[in-house]
Short mmCIF file of C-alpha atoms and ligand atoms in Angstrom, two decimals:
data_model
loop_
_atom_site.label_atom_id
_atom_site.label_comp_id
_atom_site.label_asym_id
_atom_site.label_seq_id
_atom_site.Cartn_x
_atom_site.Cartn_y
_atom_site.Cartn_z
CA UNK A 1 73.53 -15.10 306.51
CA UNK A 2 70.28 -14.15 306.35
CA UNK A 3 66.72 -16.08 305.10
CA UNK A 4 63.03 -14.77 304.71
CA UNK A 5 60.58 -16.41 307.06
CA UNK A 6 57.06 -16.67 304.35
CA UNK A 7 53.46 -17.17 305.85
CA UNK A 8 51.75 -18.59 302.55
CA UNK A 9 48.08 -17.20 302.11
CA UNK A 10 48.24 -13.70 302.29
CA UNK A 11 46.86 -11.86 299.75
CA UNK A 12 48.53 -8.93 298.57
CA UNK A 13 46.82 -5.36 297.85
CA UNK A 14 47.73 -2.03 297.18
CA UNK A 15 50.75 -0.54 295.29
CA UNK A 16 54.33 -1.00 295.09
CA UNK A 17 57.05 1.50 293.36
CA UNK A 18 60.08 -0.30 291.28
CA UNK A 19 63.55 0.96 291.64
CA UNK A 20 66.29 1.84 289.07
CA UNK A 21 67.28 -0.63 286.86
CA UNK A 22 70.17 -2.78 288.17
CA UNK A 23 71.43 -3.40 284.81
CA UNK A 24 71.19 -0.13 283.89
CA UNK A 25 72.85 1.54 286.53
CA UNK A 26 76.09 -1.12 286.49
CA UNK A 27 77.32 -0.17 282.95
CA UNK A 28 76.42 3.98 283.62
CA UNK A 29 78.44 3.92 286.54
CA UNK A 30 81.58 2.00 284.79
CA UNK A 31 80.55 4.55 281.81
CA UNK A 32 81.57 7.47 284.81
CA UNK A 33 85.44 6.02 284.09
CA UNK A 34 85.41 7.65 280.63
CA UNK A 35 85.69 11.32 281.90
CA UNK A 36 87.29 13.41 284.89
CA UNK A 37 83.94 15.50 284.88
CA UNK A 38 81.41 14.71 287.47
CA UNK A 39 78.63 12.84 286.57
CA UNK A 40 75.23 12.52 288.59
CA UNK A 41 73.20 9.57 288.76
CA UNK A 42 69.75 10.02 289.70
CA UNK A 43 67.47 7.12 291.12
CA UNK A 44 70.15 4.71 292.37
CA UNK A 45 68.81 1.58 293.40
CA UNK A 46 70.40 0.53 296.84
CA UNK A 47 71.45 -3.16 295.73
CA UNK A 48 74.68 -4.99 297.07
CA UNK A 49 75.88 -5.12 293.24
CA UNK A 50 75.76 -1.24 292.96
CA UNK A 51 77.82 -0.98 296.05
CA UNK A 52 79.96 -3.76 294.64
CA UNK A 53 80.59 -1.71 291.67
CA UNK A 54 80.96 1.99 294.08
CA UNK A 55 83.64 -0.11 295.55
CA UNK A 56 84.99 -2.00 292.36
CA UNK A 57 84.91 2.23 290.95
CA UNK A 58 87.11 3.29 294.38
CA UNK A 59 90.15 0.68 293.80
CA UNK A 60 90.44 2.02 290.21
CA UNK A 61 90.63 5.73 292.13
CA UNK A 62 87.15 6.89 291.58
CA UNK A 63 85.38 9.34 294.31
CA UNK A 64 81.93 9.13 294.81
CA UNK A 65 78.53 9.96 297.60
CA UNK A 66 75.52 8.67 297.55
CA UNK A 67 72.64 10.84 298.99
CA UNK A 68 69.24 8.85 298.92
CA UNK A 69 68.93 7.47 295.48
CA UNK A 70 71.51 10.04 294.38
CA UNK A 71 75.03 9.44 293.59
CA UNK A 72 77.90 11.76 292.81
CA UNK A 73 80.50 10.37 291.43
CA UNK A 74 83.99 11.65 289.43
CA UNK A 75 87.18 9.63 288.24
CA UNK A 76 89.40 12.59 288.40
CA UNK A 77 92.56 10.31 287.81
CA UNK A 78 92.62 6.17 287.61
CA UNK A 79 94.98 5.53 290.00
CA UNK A 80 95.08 1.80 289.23
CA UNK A 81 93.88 0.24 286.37
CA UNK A 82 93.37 -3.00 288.07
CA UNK A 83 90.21 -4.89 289.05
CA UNK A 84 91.01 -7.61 291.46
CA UNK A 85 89.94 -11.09 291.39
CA UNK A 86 88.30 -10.77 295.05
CA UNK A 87 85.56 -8.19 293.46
CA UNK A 88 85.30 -9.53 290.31
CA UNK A 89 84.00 -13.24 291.27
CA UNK A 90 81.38 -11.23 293.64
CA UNK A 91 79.61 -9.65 290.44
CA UNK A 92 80.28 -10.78 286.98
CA UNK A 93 79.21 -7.14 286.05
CA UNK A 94 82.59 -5.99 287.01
CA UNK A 95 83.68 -6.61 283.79
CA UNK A 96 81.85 -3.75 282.25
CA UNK A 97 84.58 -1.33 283.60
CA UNK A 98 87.43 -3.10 280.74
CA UNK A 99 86.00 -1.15 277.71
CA UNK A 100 86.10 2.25 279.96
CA UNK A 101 89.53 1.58 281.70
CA UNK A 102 90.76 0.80 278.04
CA UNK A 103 89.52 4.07 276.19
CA UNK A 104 90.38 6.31 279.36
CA UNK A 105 94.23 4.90 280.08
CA UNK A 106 95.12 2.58 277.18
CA UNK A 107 95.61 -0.28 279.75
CA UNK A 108 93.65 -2.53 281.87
CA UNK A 109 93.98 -5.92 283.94
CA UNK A 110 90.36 -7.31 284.47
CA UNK A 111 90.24 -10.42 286.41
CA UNK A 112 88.28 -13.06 283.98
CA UNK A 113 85.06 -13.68 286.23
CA UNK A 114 84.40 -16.96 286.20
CA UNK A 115 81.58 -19.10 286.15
CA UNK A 116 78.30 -18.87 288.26
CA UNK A 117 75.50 -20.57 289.15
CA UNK A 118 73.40 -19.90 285.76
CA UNK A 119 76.00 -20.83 283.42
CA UNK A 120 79.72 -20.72 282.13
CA UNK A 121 79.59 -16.73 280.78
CA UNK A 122 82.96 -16.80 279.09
CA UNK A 123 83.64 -13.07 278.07
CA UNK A 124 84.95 -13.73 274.32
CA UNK A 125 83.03 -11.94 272.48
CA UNK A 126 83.97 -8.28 274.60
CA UNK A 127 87.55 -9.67 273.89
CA UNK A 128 87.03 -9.85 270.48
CA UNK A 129 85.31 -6.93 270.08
CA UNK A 130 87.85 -4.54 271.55
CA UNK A 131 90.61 -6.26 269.70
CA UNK A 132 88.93 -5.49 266.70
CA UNK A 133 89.44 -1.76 267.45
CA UNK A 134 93.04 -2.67 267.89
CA UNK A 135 93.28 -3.63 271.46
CA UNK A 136 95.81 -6.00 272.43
CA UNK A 137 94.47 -8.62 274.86
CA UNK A 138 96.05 -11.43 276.53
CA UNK A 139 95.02 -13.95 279.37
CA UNK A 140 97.67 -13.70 281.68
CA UNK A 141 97.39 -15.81 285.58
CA UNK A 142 93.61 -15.81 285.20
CA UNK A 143 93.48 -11.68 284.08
CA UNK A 144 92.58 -9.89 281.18
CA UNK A 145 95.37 -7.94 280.29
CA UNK A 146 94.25 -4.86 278.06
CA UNK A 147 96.86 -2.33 276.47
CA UNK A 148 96.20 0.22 273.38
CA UNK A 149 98.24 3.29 272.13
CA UNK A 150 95.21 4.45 270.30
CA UNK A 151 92.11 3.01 270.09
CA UNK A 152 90.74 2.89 266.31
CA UNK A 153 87.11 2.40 265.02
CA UNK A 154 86.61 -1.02 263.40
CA UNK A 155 84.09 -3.09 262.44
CA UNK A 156 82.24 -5.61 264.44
CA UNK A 157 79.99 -8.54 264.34
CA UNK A 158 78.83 -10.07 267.82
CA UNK A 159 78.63 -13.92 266.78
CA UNK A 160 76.10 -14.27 269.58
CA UNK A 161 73.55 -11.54 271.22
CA UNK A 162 75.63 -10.25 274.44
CA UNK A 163 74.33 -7.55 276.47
CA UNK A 164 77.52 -6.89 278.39
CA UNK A 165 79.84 -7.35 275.61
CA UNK A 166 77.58 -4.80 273.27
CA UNK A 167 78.08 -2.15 276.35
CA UNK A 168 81.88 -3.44 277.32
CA UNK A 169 82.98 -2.84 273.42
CA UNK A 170 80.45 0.78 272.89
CA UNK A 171 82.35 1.65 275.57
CA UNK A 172 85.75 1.59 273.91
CA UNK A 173 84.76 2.70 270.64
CA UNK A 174 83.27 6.08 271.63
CA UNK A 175 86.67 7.17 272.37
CA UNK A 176 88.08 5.69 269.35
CA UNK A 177 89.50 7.37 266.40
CA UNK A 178 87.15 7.14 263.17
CA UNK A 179 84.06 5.45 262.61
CA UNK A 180 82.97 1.57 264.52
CA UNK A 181 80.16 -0.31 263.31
CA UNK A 182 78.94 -2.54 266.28
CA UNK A 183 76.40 -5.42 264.05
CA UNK A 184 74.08 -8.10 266.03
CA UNK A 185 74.13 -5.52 268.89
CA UNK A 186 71.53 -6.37 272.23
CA UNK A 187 68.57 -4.09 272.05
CA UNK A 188 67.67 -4.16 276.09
CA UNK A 189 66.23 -1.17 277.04
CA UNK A 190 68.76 -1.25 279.46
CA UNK A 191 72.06 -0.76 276.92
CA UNK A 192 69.26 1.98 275.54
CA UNK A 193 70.01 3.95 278.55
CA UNK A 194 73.47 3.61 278.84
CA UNK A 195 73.40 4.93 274.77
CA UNK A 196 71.25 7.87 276.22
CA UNK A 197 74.19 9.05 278.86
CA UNK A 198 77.31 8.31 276.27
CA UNK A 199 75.43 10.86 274.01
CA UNK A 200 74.72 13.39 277.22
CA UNK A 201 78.69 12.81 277.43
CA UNK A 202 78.85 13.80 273.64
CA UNK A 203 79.60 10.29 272.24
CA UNK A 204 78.50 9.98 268.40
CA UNK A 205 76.41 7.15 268.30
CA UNK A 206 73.57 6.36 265.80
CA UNK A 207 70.88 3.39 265.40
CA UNK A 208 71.08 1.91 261.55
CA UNK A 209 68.10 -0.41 260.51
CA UNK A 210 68.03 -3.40 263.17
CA UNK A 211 70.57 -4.08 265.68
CA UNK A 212 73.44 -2.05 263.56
CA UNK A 213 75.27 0.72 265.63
CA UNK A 214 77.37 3.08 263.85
CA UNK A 215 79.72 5.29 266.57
CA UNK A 216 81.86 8.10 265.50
CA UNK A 217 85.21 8.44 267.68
CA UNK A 218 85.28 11.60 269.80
CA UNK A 219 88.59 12.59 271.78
CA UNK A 220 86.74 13.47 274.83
CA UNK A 221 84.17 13.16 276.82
CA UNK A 222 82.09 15.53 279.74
CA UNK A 223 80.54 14.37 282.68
CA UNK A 224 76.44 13.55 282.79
CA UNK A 225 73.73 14.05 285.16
CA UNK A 226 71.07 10.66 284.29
CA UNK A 227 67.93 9.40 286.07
CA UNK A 228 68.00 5.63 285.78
CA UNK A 229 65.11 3.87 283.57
CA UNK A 230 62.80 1.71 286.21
CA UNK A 231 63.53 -2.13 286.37
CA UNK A 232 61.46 -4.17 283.73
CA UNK A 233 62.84 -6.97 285.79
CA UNK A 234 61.44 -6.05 289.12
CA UNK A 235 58.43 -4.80 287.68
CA UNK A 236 57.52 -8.12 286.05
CA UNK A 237 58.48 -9.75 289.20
CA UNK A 238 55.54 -7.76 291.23
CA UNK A 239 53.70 -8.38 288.40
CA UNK A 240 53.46 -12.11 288.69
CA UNK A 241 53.19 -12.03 292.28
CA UNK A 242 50.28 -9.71 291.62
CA UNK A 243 48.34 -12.86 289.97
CA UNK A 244 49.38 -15.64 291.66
CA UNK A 245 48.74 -13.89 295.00
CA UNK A 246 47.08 -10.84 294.47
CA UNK A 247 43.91 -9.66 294.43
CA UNK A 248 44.99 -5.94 292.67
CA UNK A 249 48.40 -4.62 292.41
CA UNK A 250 49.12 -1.63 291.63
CA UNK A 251 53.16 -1.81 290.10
CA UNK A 252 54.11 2.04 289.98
CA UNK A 253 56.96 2.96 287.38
CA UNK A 254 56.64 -0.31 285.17
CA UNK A 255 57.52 0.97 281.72
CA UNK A 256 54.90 -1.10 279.39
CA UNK A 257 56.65 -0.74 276.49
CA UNK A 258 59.87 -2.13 277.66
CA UNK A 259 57.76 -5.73 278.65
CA UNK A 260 55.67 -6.24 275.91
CA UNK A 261 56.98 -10.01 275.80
CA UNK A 262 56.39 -9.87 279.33
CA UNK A 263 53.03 -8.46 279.42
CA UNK A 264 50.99 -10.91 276.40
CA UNK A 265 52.48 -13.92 278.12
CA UNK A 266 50.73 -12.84 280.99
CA UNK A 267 47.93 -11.94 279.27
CA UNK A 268 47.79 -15.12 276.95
CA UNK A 269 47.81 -17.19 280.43
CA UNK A 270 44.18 -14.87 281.61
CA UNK A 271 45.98 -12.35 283.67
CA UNK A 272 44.13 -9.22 283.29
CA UNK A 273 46.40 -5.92 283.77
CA UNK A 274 45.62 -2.63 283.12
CA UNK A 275 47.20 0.45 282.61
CA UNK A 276 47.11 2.86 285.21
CA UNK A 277 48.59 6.40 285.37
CA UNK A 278 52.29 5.89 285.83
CA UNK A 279 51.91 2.67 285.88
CA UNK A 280 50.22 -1.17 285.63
CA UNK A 281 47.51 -2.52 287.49
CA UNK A 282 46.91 -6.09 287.97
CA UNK A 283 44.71 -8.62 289.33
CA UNK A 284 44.64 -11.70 291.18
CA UNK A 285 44.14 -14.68 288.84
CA UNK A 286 42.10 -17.75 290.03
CA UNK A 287 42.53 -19.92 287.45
CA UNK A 288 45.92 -19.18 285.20
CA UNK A 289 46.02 -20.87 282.34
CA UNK A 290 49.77 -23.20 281.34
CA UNK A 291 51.20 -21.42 278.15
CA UNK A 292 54.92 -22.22 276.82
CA UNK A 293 57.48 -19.57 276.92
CA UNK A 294 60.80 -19.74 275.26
CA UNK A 295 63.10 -16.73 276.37
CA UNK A 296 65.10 -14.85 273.71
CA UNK A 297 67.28 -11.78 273.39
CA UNK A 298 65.07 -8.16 273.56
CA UNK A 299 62.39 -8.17 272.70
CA UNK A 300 61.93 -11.51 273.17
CA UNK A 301 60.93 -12.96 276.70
CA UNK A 302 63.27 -11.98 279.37
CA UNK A 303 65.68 -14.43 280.58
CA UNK A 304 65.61 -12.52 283.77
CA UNK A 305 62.19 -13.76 284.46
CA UNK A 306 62.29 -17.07 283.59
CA UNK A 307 62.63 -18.59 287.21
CA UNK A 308 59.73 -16.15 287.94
CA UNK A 309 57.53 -17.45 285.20
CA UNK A 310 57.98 -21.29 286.24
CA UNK A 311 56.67 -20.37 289.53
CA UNK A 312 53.33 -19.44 288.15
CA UNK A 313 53.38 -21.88 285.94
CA UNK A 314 54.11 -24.43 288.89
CA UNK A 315 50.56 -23.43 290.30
CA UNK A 316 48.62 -23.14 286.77
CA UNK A 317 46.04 -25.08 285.38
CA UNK A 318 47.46 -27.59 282.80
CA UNK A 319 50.91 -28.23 281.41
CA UNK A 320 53.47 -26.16 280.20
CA UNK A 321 57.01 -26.51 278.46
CA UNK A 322 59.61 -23.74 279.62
CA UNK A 323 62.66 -23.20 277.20
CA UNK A 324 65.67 -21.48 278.61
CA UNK A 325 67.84 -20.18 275.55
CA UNK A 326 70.33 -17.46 276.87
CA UNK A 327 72.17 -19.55 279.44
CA UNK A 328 72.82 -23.07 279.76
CA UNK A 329 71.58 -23.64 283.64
CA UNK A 330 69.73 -21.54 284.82
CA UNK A 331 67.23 -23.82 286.58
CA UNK A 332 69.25 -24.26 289.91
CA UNK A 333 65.44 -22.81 291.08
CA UNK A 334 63.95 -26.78 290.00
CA UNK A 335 65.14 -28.82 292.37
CA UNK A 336 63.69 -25.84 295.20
CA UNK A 337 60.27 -25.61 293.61
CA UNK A 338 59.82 -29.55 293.47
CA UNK A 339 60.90 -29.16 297.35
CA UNK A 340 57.64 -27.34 297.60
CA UNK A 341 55.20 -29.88 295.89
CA UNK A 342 56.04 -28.80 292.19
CA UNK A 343 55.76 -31.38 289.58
CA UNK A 344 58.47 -30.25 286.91
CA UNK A 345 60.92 -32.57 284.79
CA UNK A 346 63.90 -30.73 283.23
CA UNK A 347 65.00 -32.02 279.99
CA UNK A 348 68.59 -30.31 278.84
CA UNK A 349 67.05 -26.38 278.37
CA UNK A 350 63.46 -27.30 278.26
CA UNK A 351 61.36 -27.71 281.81
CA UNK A 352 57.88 -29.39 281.77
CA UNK A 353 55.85 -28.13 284.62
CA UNK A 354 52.68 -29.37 285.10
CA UNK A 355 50.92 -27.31 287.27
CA UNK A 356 49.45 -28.74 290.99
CA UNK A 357 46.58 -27.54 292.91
CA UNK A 358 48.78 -26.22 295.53
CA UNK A 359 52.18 -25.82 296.48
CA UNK A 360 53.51 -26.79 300.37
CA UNK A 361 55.60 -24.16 302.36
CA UNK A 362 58.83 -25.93 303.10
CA UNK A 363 62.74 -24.87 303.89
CA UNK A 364 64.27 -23.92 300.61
CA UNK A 365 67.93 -22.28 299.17
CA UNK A 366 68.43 -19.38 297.42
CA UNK A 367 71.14 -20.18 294.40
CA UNK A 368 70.94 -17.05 292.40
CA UNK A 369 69.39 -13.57 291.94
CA UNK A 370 66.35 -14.39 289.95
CA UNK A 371 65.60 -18.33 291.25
CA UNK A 372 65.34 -16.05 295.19
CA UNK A 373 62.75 -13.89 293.56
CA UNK A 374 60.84 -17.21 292.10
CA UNK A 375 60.86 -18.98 295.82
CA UNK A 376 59.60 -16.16 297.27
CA UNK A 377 56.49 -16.00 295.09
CA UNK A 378 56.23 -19.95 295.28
CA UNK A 379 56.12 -19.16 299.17
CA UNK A 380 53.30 -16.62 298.46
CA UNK A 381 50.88 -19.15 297.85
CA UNK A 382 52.07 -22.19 299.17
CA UNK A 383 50.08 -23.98 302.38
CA UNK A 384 51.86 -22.95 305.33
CA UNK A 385 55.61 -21.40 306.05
CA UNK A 386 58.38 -21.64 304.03
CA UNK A 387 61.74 -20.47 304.74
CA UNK A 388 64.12 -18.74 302.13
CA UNK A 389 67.43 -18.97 302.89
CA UNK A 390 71.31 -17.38 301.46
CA UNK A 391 68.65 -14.26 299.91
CA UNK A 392 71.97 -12.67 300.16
CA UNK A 393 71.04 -13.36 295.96
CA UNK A 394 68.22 -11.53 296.44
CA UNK A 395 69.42 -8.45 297.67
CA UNK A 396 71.83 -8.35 294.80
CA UNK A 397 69.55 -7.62 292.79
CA UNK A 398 65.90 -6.14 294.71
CA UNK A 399 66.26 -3.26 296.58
CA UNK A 400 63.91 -3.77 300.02
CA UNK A 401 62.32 -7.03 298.38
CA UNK A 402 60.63 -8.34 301.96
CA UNK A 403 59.43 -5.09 302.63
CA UNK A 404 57.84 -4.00 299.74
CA UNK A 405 56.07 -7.51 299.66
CA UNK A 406 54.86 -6.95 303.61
CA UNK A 407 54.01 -3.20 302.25
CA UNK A 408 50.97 -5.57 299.78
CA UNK A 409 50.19 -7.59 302.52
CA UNK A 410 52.42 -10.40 302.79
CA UNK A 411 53.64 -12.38 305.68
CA UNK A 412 57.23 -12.22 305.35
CA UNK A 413 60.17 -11.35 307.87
CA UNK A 414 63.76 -11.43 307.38
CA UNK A 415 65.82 -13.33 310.14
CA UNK A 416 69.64 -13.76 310.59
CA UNK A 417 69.96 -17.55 310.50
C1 LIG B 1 73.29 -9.52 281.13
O1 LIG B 1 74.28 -10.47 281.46
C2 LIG B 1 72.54 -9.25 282.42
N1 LIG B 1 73.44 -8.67 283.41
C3 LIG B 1 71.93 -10.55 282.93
O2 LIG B 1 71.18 -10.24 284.09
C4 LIG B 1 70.99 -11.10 281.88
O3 LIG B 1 70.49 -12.34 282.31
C5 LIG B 1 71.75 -11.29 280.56
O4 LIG B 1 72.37 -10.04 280.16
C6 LIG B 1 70.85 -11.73 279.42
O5 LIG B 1 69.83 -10.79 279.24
C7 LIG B 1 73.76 -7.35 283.30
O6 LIG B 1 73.33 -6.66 282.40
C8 LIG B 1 74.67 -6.81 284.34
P1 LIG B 1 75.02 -11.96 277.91
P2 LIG B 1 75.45 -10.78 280.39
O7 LIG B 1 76.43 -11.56 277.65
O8 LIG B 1 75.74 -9.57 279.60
C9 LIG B 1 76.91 -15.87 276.04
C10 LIG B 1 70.38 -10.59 286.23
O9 LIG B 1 69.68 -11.49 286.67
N2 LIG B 1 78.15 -15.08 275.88
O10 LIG B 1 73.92 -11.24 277.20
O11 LIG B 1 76.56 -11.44 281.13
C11 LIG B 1 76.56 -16.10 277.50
O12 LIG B 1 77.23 -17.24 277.99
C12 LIG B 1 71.53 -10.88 285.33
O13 LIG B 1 70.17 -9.36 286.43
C13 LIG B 1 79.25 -15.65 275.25
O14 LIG B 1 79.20 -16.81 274.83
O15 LIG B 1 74.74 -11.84 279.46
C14 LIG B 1 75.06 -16.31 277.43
O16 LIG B 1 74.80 -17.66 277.07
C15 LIG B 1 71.78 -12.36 285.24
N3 LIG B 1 80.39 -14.93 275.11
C16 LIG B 1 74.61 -15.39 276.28
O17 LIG B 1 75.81 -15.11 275.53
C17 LIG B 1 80.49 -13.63 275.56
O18 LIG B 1 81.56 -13.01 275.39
C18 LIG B 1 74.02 -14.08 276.74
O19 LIG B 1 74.89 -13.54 277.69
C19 LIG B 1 79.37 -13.07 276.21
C20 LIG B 1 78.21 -13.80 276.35
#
């Protein structure tokens, strides 16, 4: 295992560059299953879920190569239609390769993924949604079993806002026969780029008003060549770093218009950023002012950087209420920020945080991708060292994390512990 040793203080200058989206890149490179073509990806973030996927991609028979950010990759035949249970619990995102495997072979087995440290995830909606374009799914010794003659266009409501399960069910119904209307859809920017390579691969799929997709069936499909959209996620990450610990930050790549939510929280709590070419600029903040967030399904505030958010908020001036509506816990990063001097009661999915002068560097545990990221910028500005440990989370999801931090200035080493 391995931890990040974090000198608080250091003020962080300069300019970082975000990688491709992780959660763009998972459901484009389960969207390569689709067609025997090759497909390249362009702007591959190196992130242990991406090789969890590559290698999640190989069982099913898929040959790929990944030169610098650039993978290659071709599912010439499936060989086996089965995702195992050992790669499936690593990365809930496996899941996104049961709408592909579907269309492509009529059958799949899917292990069901289980919980994880943010919340329950069931995957009922993606089963619903590909039975409604006459899938026949069953549960069977903790798999989804997955069988179709011929996959035919429905019509489908999402009771709930699922970004996986919009992708997981697009998936199937671009290779259905006749028309699917997908209603209550996610909008991330993120499913937005996977709807930009199904149309490079000649899927028929249109916007109606709102979130209402209407997808015309194609029989086949050709391979792609895609650069991945930069990480909103990441970028926001740097971003808040950038004014709790900053003095200016330049954050190359950040898309603007894909954090809009992001960007007027920030602004609303007197974070000045400005837009630079190819990117945002922004500056340290002395004083940051507590303002409520509540997150919400695009466009709303990000789930994503929720745990983020609460760490600024732990250090700003006043009191603020945090309300977590997309997953049930995901505040396993409480308990590690109130290890650092943090004053913040949790109340069901709403978090008080009153902000404190100043937080204290102490030994705190990693428990999921985005509640690493939120230690590590508590660490940034606490008094003294602090010591991050199991960032195995963090690597998930941040490609070079440490390093792009001691790239701004930051005193921060990874050690095997
Ligand atoms: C995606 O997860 C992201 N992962 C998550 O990012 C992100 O937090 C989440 O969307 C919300 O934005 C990827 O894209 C790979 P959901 P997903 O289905 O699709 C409930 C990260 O940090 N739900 O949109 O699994 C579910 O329990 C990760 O990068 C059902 O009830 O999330 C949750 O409460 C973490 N039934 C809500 O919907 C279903 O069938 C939203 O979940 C599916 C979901």
């Amino acid at each position: 295992m391995e931890a990040l040793i974090v000198e608080g203080g250091a003020r962080l200058n300069g300019e970082v560059t975000v990688s491709g989206a992780k959660n763009a890149v998972l459901p484009i490179l389960a969207a390569t299953l689709l067609t025997d073509e090759e497909c390249v990806i362009e702007n591959v973030p190196d992130l242990r879920d991406v090789r969890t996927m590559l290698s999640l991609l190989e069982e099913l028979g898929v040959e790929w190569s990944w030169q610098k950010n650039v993978v290659r990759i071709r599912a010439s035949e499936i060989k086996n239609p089965v995702a195992p249970y050992d790669l499936v619990k690593t990365m809930r995102a496996s899941v996104l390769v049961l709408g592909p495997l579907v269309a492509r072979e009529g059958y799949a087995e899917v292990s069901m993924p289980g919980g994880c440290a943010i919340g329950e995830r069931p995957i009922d909606l993606h089963i619903k949604g590909l039975r409604k374009l006459g899938v026949e799914v069953e549960l069977r010794h903790g798999y989804v079993v997955a069988k179709v003659d011929r996959l035919r266009g429905g019509m489908y409501v999402f009771d709930k806002v699922t970004v996986t399960g919009t992708e997981n069910v697009l998936m199937a119904a671009v290779l259905a026969e006749g028309e699917t209307i997908l209603e209550n859809v996610a909008q991330e920017p993120e499913v937005w780029d996977l709807i930009a390579v199904l149309k490079k691969m000649g899927a028929k799929i249109e916007k109606l008003d709102g979130n209402i997709l209407r997808v015309s069936g194609v029989d086949r499909l050709r391979g792609f060549k895609h650069k991945v959209m930069p990480d909103r996620i990441e970028a926001a990450t740097f971003l808040i770093a950038g004014a709790m610990a900053g003095d200016e930050v330049v954050v190359r790549g950040a898309e603007p218009e894909h954090m809009v939510a992001v960007l007027s929280k920030l602004e609303s709590c007197g974070v000045r950023i400005e837009r630079v070419e190819g990117g945002l600029k922004v500056f340290g903040c002395d004083v940051i002012k507590a303002v409520d967030m509540e997150t919400f399904p695009y466009p709303g505030f990000p789930t994503d950087v929720q745990a983020q958010y609460m760490a600024m908020m732990s250090i700003a001036d006043g009191t603020s209420v945090i309300t977590e509506n997309i997953f049930e816990r995901r505040f396993m990063h409480v308990a590690e920020l109130r290890r650092m001097g943090a004053d913040i009661t949790v109340d069901g999915k709403r978090a008080v945080v009153r902000g404190v002068e100043k937080l204290i560097g102490a030994p705190v545990m990693a428990s999921d991708l985005r509640a690493s990221s939120s230690l590590v910028l508590a660490a940034l500005v606490a008094e003294g060292t602090s010591k991050v440990s199991r960032i195995y989370h963090l690597d998930r999801g941040y490609e070079r994390f440490d390093e792009k931090l001691r790239m701004l200035g930051a005193k921060i080493r990874r050690v095997r512990e």
